[in-house]
mmCIF file of C-alpha atoms and ligand atoms in Angstrom:
data_model
loop_
_atom_site.group_PDB
_atom_site.id
_atom_site.type_symbol
_atom_site.label_atom_id
_atom_site.label_comp_id
_atom_site.label_asym_id
_atom_site.label_seq_id
_atom_site.Cartn_x
_atom_site.Cartn_y
_atom_site.Cartn_z
ATOM 1 C CA UNK A 1013 24.024 135.599 -76.734
ATOM 2 C CA UNK A 1014 25.744 136.549 -74.002
ATOM 3 C CA UNK A 1015 26.495 140.458 -72.708
ATOM 4 C CA UNK A 1016 29.196 141.345 -69.970
ATOM 5 C CA UNK A 1017 28.624 144.626 -68.547
ATOM 6 C CA UNK A 1018 31.625 146.111 -67.074
ATOM 7 C CA UNK A 1019 33.644 143.646 -69.037
ATOM 8 C CA UNK A 1020 37.899 145.626 -69.118
ATOM 9 C CA UNK A 1021 37.220 145.207 -64.917
ATOM 10 C CA UNK A 1022 39.698 142.524 -63.322
ATOM 11 C CA UNK A 1023 37.118 139.974 -63.268
ATOM 12 C CA UNK A 1024 35.177 140.841 -66.633
ATOM 13 C CA UNK A 1025 38.106 140.744 -68.719
ATOM 14 C CA UNK A 1026 39.081 137.277 -68.434
ATOM 15 C CA UNK A 1027 35.474 135.911 -68.202
ATOM 16 C CA UNK A 1028 35.042 137.311 -71.585
ATOM 17 C CA UNK A 1029 37.890 135.650 -73.070
ATOM 18 C CA UNK A 1030 36.748 132.769 -71.385
ATOM 19 C CA UNK A 1031 33.068 132.617 -72.600
ATOM 20 C CA UNK A 1032 34.159 133.593 -75.738
ATOM 21 C CA UNK A 1033 36.397 130.083 -75.225
ATOM 22 C CA UNK A 1034 33.089 128.016 -74.485
ATOM 23 C CA UNK A 1035 30.321 129.155 -76.508
ATOM 24 C CA UNK A 1036 32.297 131.016 -80.082
ATOM 25 C CA UNK A 1037 33.272 134.844 -80.032
ATOM 26 C CA UNK A 1038 30.836 136.177 -82.184
ATOM 27 C CA UNK A 1039 28.124 134.490 -79.192
ATOM 28 C CA UNK A 1040 30.045 137.146 -76.479
ATOM 29 C CA UNK A 1041 29.821 140.936 -76.405
ATOM 30 C CA UNK A 1042 32.074 142.764 -74.287
ATOM 31 C CA UNK A 1043 30.938 145.988 -72.748
ATOM 32 C CA UNK A 1044 32.004 149.251 -70.789
ATOM 33 C CA UNK A 1045 32.150 152.622 -70.390
ATOM 34 C CA UNK A 1046 35.097 153.226 -72.334
ATOM 35 C CA UNK A 1047 37.457 152.307 -75.026
ATOM 36 C CA UNK A 1048 40.224 152.047 -72.372
ATOM 37 C CA UNK A 1049 41.605 148.619 -72.256
ATOM 38 C CA UNK A 1050 42.073 148.375 -76.088
ATOM 39 C CA UNK A 1051 43.315 144.607 -75.770
ATOM 40 C CA UNK A 1052 39.888 143.875 -74.627
ATOM 41 C CA UNK A 1053 38.581 146.344 -77.275
ATOM 42 C CA UNK A 1054 40.273 144.309 -80.352
ATOM 43 C CA UNK A 1055 39.892 141.111 -79.478
ATOM 44 C CA UNK A 1056 36.326 140.968 -80.291
ATOM 45 C CA UNK A 1057 32.667 142.136 -80.577
ATOM 46 C CA UNK A 1058 33.078 145.342 -78.133
ATOM 47 C CA UNK A 1059 30.505 148.394 -76.979
ATOM 48 C CA UNK A 1060 30.283 151.110 -75.006
ATOM 49 C CA UNK A 1061 27.561 150.177 -72.193
ATOM 50 C CA UNK A 1062 26.440 152.791 -69.637
ATOM 51 C CA UNK A 1063 25.241 150.263 -67.103
ATOM 52 C CA UNK A 1064 23.147 153.147 -65.129
ATOM 53 C CA UNK A 1065 21.628 154.476 -68.119
ATOM 54 C CA UNK A 1066 18.964 151.685 -68.828
ATOM 55 C CA UNK A 1067 18.408 153.018 -72.489
ATOM 56 C CA UNK A 1068 22.198 152.680 -73.031
ATOM 57 C CA UNK A 1069 21.471 148.445 -72.268
ATOM 58 C CA UNK A 1070 18.438 148.004 -73.831
ATOM 59 C CA UNK A 1071 19.679 149.557 -77.188
ATOM 60 C CA UNK A 1072 23.021 146.873 -76.754
ATOM 61 C CA UNK A 1073 20.240 144.005 -76.062
ATOM 62 C CA UNK A 1074 18.322 144.404 -78.814
ATOM 63 C CA UNK A 1075 21.130 145.041 -81.007
ATOM 64 C CA UNK A 1076 23.111 142.013 -80.519
ATOM 65 C CA UNK A 1077 19.446 139.481 -79.270
ATOM 66 C CA UNK A 1078 20.980 139.739 -75.709
ATOM 67 C CA UNK A 1079 19.847 136.595 -73.256
ATOM 68 C CA UNK A 1080 21.841 136.358 -70.592
ATOM 69 C CA UNK A 1081 24.049 139.554 -69.054
ATOM 70 C CA UNK A 1082 26.920 138.404 -66.728
ATOM 71 C CA UNK A 1083 26.587 141.932 -64.484
ATOM 72 C CA UNK A 1084 30.269 142.754 -63.536
ATOM 73 C CA UNK A 1085 30.749 146.893 -63.311
ATOM 74 C CA UNK A 1086 30.830 147.959 -59.652
ATOM 75 C CA UNK A 1087 32.670 150.546 -58.153
ATOM 76 C CA UNK A 1088 34.590 148.483 -54.775
ATOM 77 C CA UNK A 1089 35.436 148.614 -51.104
ATOM 78 C CA UNK A 1090 37.973 150.870 -51.401
ATOM 79 C CA UNK A 1091 36.845 153.822 -54.258
ATOM 80 C CA UNK A 1092 33.438 152.976 -52.373
ATOM 81 C CA UNK A 1093 34.467 155.010 -49.343
ATOM 82 C CA UNK A 1094 36.021 157.578 -51.569
ATOM 83 C CA UNK A 1095 32.675 158.612 -53.129
ATOM 84 C CA UNK A 1096 29.988 156.415 -51.322
ATOM 85 C CA UNK A 1097 27.299 158.037 -53.932
ATOM 86 C CA UNK A 1098 28.519 157.286 -56.634
ATOM 87 C CA UNK A 1099 29.000 153.582 -55.174
ATOM 88 C CA UNK A 1100 25.540 153.445 -54.215
ATOM 89 C CA UNK A 1101 24.347 154.968 -57.878
ATOM 90 C CA UNK A 1102 26.554 152.948 -59.981
ATOM 91 C CA UNK A 1103 26.420 149.047 -58.196
ATOM 92 C CA UNK A 1104 22.377 149.588 -57.858
ATOM 93 C CA UNK A 1105 20.934 151.369 -60.748
ATOM 94 C CA UNK A 1106 23.161 148.896 -63.175
ATOM 95 C CA UNK A 1107 21.221 146.177 -60.815
ATOM 96 C CA UNK A 1108 17.765 147.258 -61.197
ATOM 97 C CA UNK A 1109 18.146 148.016 -65.190
ATOM 98 C CA UNK A 1110 19.265 144.200 -65.439
ATOM 99 C CA UNK A 1111 16.470 142.661 -63.031
ATOM 100 C CA UNK A 1112 13.904 144.338 -64.711
ATOM 101 C CA UNK A 1113 14.946 143.249 -68.535
ATOM 102 C CA UNK A 1114 14.367 140.125 -66.706
ATOM 103 C CA UNK A 1115 11.653 140.478 -64.809
ATOM 104 C CA UNK A 1116 10.350 141.319 -68.875
ATOM 105 C CA UNK A 1117 11.769 138.174 -70.341
ATOM 106 C CA UNK A 1118 13.725 140.037 -72.141
ATOM 107 C CA UNK A 1119 17.020 138.367 -70.637
ATOM 108 C CA UNK A 1120 16.503 134.470 -69.226
ATOM 109 C CA UNK A 1121 19.601 134.912 -67.173
ATOM 110 C CA UNK A 1122 21.870 136.893 -64.900
ATOM 111 C CA UNK A 1123 25.109 136.758 -62.911
ATOM 112 C CA UNK A 1124 25.694 139.374 -60.542
ATOM 113 C CA UNK A 1125 28.672 139.073 -58.046
ATOM 114 C CA UNK A 1126 28.291 139.946 -54.277
ATOM 115 C CA UNK A 1127 31.144 139.822 -51.410
ATOM 116 C CA UNK A 1128 32.045 138.771 -48.282
ATOM 117 C CA UNK A 1129 32.197 142.363 -47.839
ATOM 118 C CA UNK A 1130 28.445 141.451 -47.187
ATOM 119 C CA UNK A 1131 29.944 140.942 -43.973
ATOM 120 C CA UNK A 1132 30.505 143.343 -41.412
ATOM 121 C CA UNK A 1133 32.265 143.452 -37.741
ATOM 122 C CA UNK A 1134 29.535 141.649 -36.065
ATOM 123 C CA UNK A 1135 29.953 138.434 -38.205
ATOM 124 C CA UNK A 1136 31.083 136.035 -36.887
ATOM 125 C CA UNK A 1137 34.937 135.685 -38.948
ATOM 126 C CA UNK A 1138 36.135 132.255 -39.066
ATOM 127 C CA UNK A 1139 34.014 130.054 -41.089
ATOM 128 C CA UNK A 1140 32.049 132.305 -41.855
ATOM 129 C CA UNK A 1141 28.324 130.083 -42.228
ATOM 130 C CA UNK A 1142 25.869 131.138 -45.665
ATOM 131 C CA UNK A 1143 23.595 132.533 -43.648
ATOM 132 C CA UNK A 1144 24.951 134.541 -40.868
ATOM 133 C CA UNK A 1145 25.137 138.745 -39.155
ATOM 134 C CA UNK A 1146 25.590 140.884 -41.819
ATOM 135 C CA UNK A 1147 26.184 144.079 -40.629
ATOM 136 C CA UNK A 1148 28.257 145.607 -43.740
ATOM 137 C CA UNK A 1149 30.189 148.587 -42.940
ATOM 138 C CA UNK A 1150 31.395 149.504 -46.112
ATOM 139 C CA UNK A 1151 29.095 151.459 -48.929
ATOM 140 C CA UNK A 1152 30.105 148.405 -51.831
ATOM 141 C CA UNK A 1153 29.312 145.917 -48.944
ATOM 142 C CA UNK A 1154 26.245 147.801 -48.299
ATOM 143 C CA UNK A 1155 25.383 147.674 -51.697
ATOM 144 C CA UNK A 1156 26.170 144.101 -51.986
ATOM 145 C CA UNK A 1157 24.110 143.526 -49.116
ATOM 146 C CA UNK A 1158 20.837 145.391 -50.801
ATOM 147 C CA UNK A 1159 22.096 144.119 -54.161
ATOM 148 C CA UNK A 1160 21.699 140.358 -52.764
ATOM 149 C CA UNK A 1161 17.979 141.038 -50.689
ATOM 150 C CA UNK A 1162 16.771 142.238 -54.174
ATOM 151 C CA UNK A 1163 18.204 138.958 -57.102
ATOM 152 C CA UNK A 1164 16.258 136.807 -53.920
ATOM 153 C CA UNK A 1165 13.194 138.922 -54.177
ATOM 154 C CA UNK A 1166 12.977 139.225 -57.871
ATOM 155 C CA UNK A 1167 13.517 135.437 -58.406
ATOM 156 C CA UNK A 1168 10.467 134.759 -55.454
ATOM 157 C CA UNK A 1169 8.273 137.610 -57.063
ATOM 158 C CA UNK A 1170 9.577 137.170 -60.573
ATOM 159 C CA UNK A 1171 10.665 134.152 -61.337
ATOM 160 C CA UNK A 1172 13.976 135.602 -62.515
ATOM 161 C CA UNK A 1173 16.488 133.368 -63.029
ATOM 162 C CA UNK A 1174 19.756 135.269 -61.856
ATOM 163 C CA UNK A 1175 22.880 134.076 -60.147
ATOM 164 C CA UNK A 1176 25.241 135.845 -57.447
ATOM 165 C CA UNK A 1177 28.577 134.360 -55.708
ATOM 166 C CA UNK A 1178 30.048 136.543 -52.663
ATOM 167 C CA UNK A 1179 33.861 136.542 -53.620
ATOM 168 C CA UNK A 1180 36.564 136.698 -51.718
ATOM 169 C CA UNK A 1181 39.531 138.653 -52.893
ATOM 170 C CA UNK A 1182 40.478 137.504 -56.424
ATOM 171 C CA UNK A 1183 44.752 137.286 -57.492
ATOM 172 C CA UNK A 1184 44.889 137.540 -60.883
ATOM 173 C CA UNK A 1185 47.838 138.689 -63.398
ATOM 174 C CA UNK A 1186 45.810 139.761 -66.792
ATOM 175 C CA UNK A 1187 44.205 142.982 -65.207
ATOM 176 C CA UNK A 1188 44.831 144.792 -62.277
ATOM 177 C CA UNK A 1189 41.984 145.006 -59.978
ATOM 178 C CA UNK A 1190 40.166 148.284 -59.536
ATOM 179 C CA UNK A 1191 40.225 149.545 -56.295
ATOM 180 C CA UNK A 1192 40.121 146.767 -53.776
ATOM 181 C CA UNK A 1193 40.588 146.256 -50.293
ATOM 182 C CA UNK A 1194 42.727 143.038 -51.410
ATOM 183 C CA UNK A 1195 44.734 144.861 -54.123
ATOM 184 C CA UNK A 1196 47.227 144.617 -52.394
ATOM 185 C CA UNK A 1197 47.338 140.611 -52.936
ATOM 186 C CA UNK A 1198 47.709 141.620 -57.260
ATOM 187 C CA UNK A 1199 50.199 144.096 -56.536
ATOM 188 C CA UNK A 1200 52.308 142.010 -54.343
ATOM 189 C CA UNK A 1201 53.388 139.762 -57.338
ATOM 190 C CA UNK A 1202 53.962 142.498 -59.951
ATOM 191 C CA UNK A 1203 56.524 144.549 -57.659
ATOM 192 C CA UNK A 1204 57.862 141.321 -56.680
ATOM 193 C CA UNK A 1205 58.856 140.824 -60.114
ATOM 194 C CA UNK A 1206 59.770 144.077 -60.954
ATOM 195 C CA UNK A 1207 61.642 145.904 -57.803
ATOM 196 C CA UNK A 1208 62.002 142.812 -55.719
ATOM 197 C CA UNK A 1209 60.127 144.749 -52.492
ATOM 198 C CA UNK A 1210 56.734 145.819 -52.255
ATOM 199 C CA UNK A 1211 55.289 147.690 -49.168
ATOM 200 C CA UNK A 1212 51.872 146.645 -48.387
ATOM 201 C CA UNK A 1213 48.650 148.604 -46.759
ATOM 202 C CA UNK A 1214 47.944 145.676 -44.642
ATOM 203 C CA UNK A 1215 49.110 144.470 -41.566
ATOM 204 C CA UNK A 1216 50.829 141.658 -42.439
ATOM 205 C CA UNK A 1217 48.557 139.320 -39.652
ATOM 206 C CA UNK A 1218 45.904 140.082 -42.590
ATOM 207 C CA UNK A 1219 43.799 136.906 -42.881
ATOM 208 C CA UNK A 1220 41.267 137.595 -45.422
ATOM 209 C CA UNK A 1221 39.665 134.911 -47.852
ATOM 210 C CA UNK A 1222 41.063 135.093 -51.361
ATOM 211 C CA UNK A 1223 41.430 132.676 -54.773
ATOM 212 C CA UNK A 1224 42.876 132.934 -57.563
ATOM 213 C CA UNK A 1225 41.410 134.216 -61.139
ATOM 214 C CA UNK A 1226 40.635 130.837 -62.808
ATOM 215 C CA UNK A 1227 39.190 129.194 -59.556
ATOM 216 C CA UNK A 1228 36.628 132.516 -59.780
ATOM 217 C CA UNK A 1229 35.864 132.288 -63.588
ATOM 218 C CA UNK A 1230 35.500 128.542 -63.000
ATOM 219 C CA UNK A 1231 33.113 128.734 -60.512
ATOM 220 C CA UNK A 1232 30.741 131.645 -62.593
ATOM 221 C CA UNK A 1233 30.740 129.102 -65.534
ATOM 222 C CA UNK A 1234 29.588 125.921 -63.130
ATOM 223 C CA UNK A 1235 27.474 127.683 -61.484
ATOM 224 C CA UNK A 1236 25.390 129.374 -64.520
ATOM 225 C CA UNK A 1237 25.913 125.900 -65.898
ATOM 226 C CA UNK A 1238 23.828 124.268 -63.211
ATOM 227 C CA UNK A 1239 20.121 123.294 -63.701
ATOM 228 C CA UNK A 1240 18.090 126.000 -62.518
ATOM 229 C CA UNK A 1241 17.155 123.617 -59.490
ATOM 230 C CA UNK A 1242 19.854 122.908 -57.899
ATOM 231 C CA UNK A 1243 20.861 127.055 -57.605
ATOM 232 C CA UNK A 1244 18.979 126.930 -53.788
ATOM 233 C CA UNK A 1245 20.758 130.438 -52.612
ATOM 234 C CA UNK A 1246 19.240 133.127 -54.719
ATOM 235 C CA UNK A 1247 20.898 135.739 -52.896
ATOM 236 C CA UNK A 1248 24.642 134.711 -53.279
ATOM 237 C CA UNK A 1249 26.773 131.865 -52.597
ATOM 238 C CA UNK A 1250 29.394 131.823 -50.280
ATOM 239 C CA UNK A 1251 32.447 131.056 -52.435
ATOM 240 C CA UNK A 1252 36.204 130.031 -51.176
ATOM 241 C CA UNK A 1253 39.629 129.007 -51.468
ATOM 242 C CA UNK A 1254 42.637 129.564 -49.323
ATOM 243 C CA UNK A 1255 42.475 132.071 -46.415
ATOM 244 C CA UNK A 1256 45.629 134.201 -46.616
ATOM 245 C CA UNK A 1257 47.563 136.525 -44.716
ATOM 246 C CA UNK A 1258 50.585 139.207 -46.307
ATOM 247 C CA UNK A 1259 53.179 137.420 -44.587
ATOM 248 C CA UNK A 1260 52.202 134.090 -46.313
ATOM 249 C CA UNK A 1261 51.709 135.422 -49.429
ATOM 250 C CA UNK A 1262 55.652 136.936 -49.487
ATOM 251 C CA UNK A 1263 56.929 133.780 -47.711
ATOM 252 C CA UNK A 1264 55.592 132.021 -50.904
ATOM 253 C CA UNK A 1265 56.760 134.852 -53.326
ATOM 254 C CA UNK A 1266 60.087 133.983 -51.305
ATOM 255 C CA UNK A 1267 60.846 130.376 -52.067
ATOM 256 C CA UNK A 1268 60.946 131.397 -56.042
ATOM 257 C CA UNK A 1269 62.298 134.977 -55.286
ATOM 258 C CA UNK A 1270 64.335 134.339 -52.001
ATOM 259 C CA UNK A 1271 66.051 137.982 -51.604
ATOM 260 C CA UNK A 1272 62.105 139.383 -51.524
ATOM 261 C CA UNK A 1273 61.361 142.302 -48.961
ATOM 262 C CA UNK A 1274 58.161 143.164 -47.887
ATOM 263 C CA UNK A 1275 57.573 146.242 -45.315
ATOM 264 C CA UNK A 1276 53.768 147.412 -43.503
ATOM 265 C CA UNK A 1277 53.005 150.684 -43.927
ATOM 266 C CA UNK A 1278 48.338 150.317 -43.176
ATOM 267 C CA UNK A 1279 46.610 152.844 -44.271
ATOM 268 C CA UNK A 1280 42.541 153.198 -44.678
ATOM 269 C CA UNK A 1281 41.707 149.922 -46.364
ATOM 270 C CA UNK A 1282 43.047 148.182 -42.821
ATOM 271 C CA UNK A 1283 40.043 149.169 -41.042
ATOM 272 C CA UNK A 1284 37.969 147.947 -44.196
ATOM 273 C CA UNK A 1285 39.547 144.610 -43.897
ATOM 274 C CA UNK A 1286 39.597 144.378 -40.834
ATOM 275 C CA UNK A 1287 35.565 144.423 -40.380
ATOM 276 C CA UNK A 1288 35.746 141.227 -43.091
ATOM 277 C CA UNK A 1289 35.788 137.326 -42.329
ATOM 278 C CA UNK A 1290 39.122 135.288 -42.087
ATOM 279 C CA UNK A 1291 37.408 132.201 -43.484
ATOM 280 C CA UNK A 1292 34.168 131.112 -44.832
ATOM 281 C CA UNK A 1293 32.159 128.062 -45.154
ATOM 282 C CA UNK A 1294 30.903 127.282 -48.369
ATOM 283 C CA UNK A 1295 29.778 123.676 -48.196
ATOM 284 C CA UNK A 1296 26.312 124.648 -49.934
ATOM 285 C CA UNK A 1297 28.053 125.623 -52.894
ATOM 286 C CA UNK A 1298 30.206 122.595 -53.402
ATOM 287 C CA UNK A 1299 27.031 120.079 -52.431
ATOM 288 C CA UNK A 1300 24.193 122.267 -54.772
ATOM 289 C CA UNK A 1301 26.092 122.718 -57.647
ATOM 290 C CA UNK A 1302 29.516 120.793 -57.156
ATOM 291 C CA UNK A 1303 32.290 123.554 -55.920
ATOM 292 C CA UNK A 1304 35.504 122.855 -55.930
ATOM 293 C CA UNK A 1305 38.827 125.121 -55.833
ATOM 294 C CA UNK A 1306 41.735 123.756 -57.846
ATOM 295 C CA UNK A 1307 44.643 126.709 -56.884
ATOM 296 C CA UNK A 1308 46.519 126.681 -53.038
ATOM 297 C CA UNK A 1309 48.847 129.418 -51.898
ATOM 298 C CA UNK A 1310 51.934 127.792 -54.102
ATOM 299 C CA UNK A 1311 50.400 126.740 -56.948
ATOM 300 C CA UNK A 1312 48.893 130.613 -57.299
ATOM 301 C CA UNK A 1313 52.027 131.766 -56.977
ATOM 302 C CA UNK A 1314 54.034 129.970 -59.426
ATOM 303 C CA UNK A 1315 51.238 130.336 -61.816
ATOM 304 C CA UNK A 1316 51.614 134.275 -60.802
ATOM 305 C CA UNK A 1317 55.174 134.628 -60.970
ATOM 306 C CA UNK A 1318 55.656 132.871 -63.939
ATOM 307 C CA UNK A 1319 52.515 134.774 -66.257
ATOM 308 C CA UNK A 1320 54.264 138.056 -65.034
ATOM 309 C CA UNK A 1321 58.077 137.290 -65.545
ATOM 310 C CA UNK A 1322 57.117 136.915 -68.942
ATOM 311 C CA UNK A 1323 54.537 139.486 -69.691
ATOM 312 C CA UNK A 1324 57.532 141.744 -68.105
ATOM 313 C CA UNK A 1325 60.197 140.182 -70.046
ATOM 314 C CA UNK A 1326 58.228 141.022 -73.281
ATOM 315 C CA UNK A 1327 57.691 144.835 -72.610
ATOM 316 C CA UNK A 1328 62.171 145.260 -71.193
HETATM 317 C C1 VAH B 2578 37.481 144.912 -53.219
HETATM 318 N N1 VAH B 2578 38.242 142.879 -54.772
HETATM 319 O O1 VAH B 2578 37.946 144.936 -52.182
HETATM 320 C C2 VAH B 2578 37.183 144.035 -53.605
HETATM 321 C C3 VAH B 2578 36.651 142.294 -53.299
HETATM 322 C C4 VAH B 2578 36.448 141.017 -50.850
HETATM 323 C C5 VAH B 2578 36.826 141.870 -51.680
HETATM 324 O O2 VAH B 2578 35.308 142.445 -52.765
HETATM 325 O O3 VAH B 2578 36.478 145.456 -52.476
#
């Protein structure tokens, strides 16, 4: 059975629905620290699990005979800069609890998300390679770099089958993101429907690697389904789809909403975005286990605007 820790989050919630589709509702246990995502809580088996409390994780694993864990609970880049030690504690303690359950043989397979945030200002910014200079300047990036090292260590020294992806910014419509620097790319679509205008917290030419949620979920499923011997990278795979700027997103929206207006008021998150790559070389993922994205900016924009206008039409 599969346990998703942090199922209420932006990726966790859509991952839960997808895994239930693939494996059956009763084989997928969603968990988070609160009941606040009521749609998710009422959609299937849900448990309160505190990812930082080893006993809390173990009780849920034993109760439901879990053999696979997707650890999606984390504090993201922007919030992590406000609460550095909380970000370190949450992101690292949760990973150790899950890796140690796998080391003891209680858990057979682990997914843990890393991020392009592992790269820093000294990393080559264009077509950033799988193996490169990594001097992350955010706490979140430091936790992802340290976490990748531990995943690789537990695989090499204890045979733990842990698999990981360095996600770019992820764009989705079902659940709002939680405190990331790339959140503008989600907010802009909501505002396009609600107000036909958006005040962007990054500069118009800030190019960042991004991905539509369906591609991200497919990548996780494909990686976890791949034969273990094909998963050669056990720190975390580079993963990419599109590289876009706020200006390009606004132009794509204007094809559907011609009078959409965007303004720019860069805030502290600009400093974070400026340390990250503009584009990523993910050829290892494509070679090792057949990764390939399906959504470009226009196709993603169509999906986002279609689903959000339906979602908001219901609540009017
Ligand atoms: C963040 N959405 O902004 C996350 C992600 C690459 C960005 O790690 O922190």
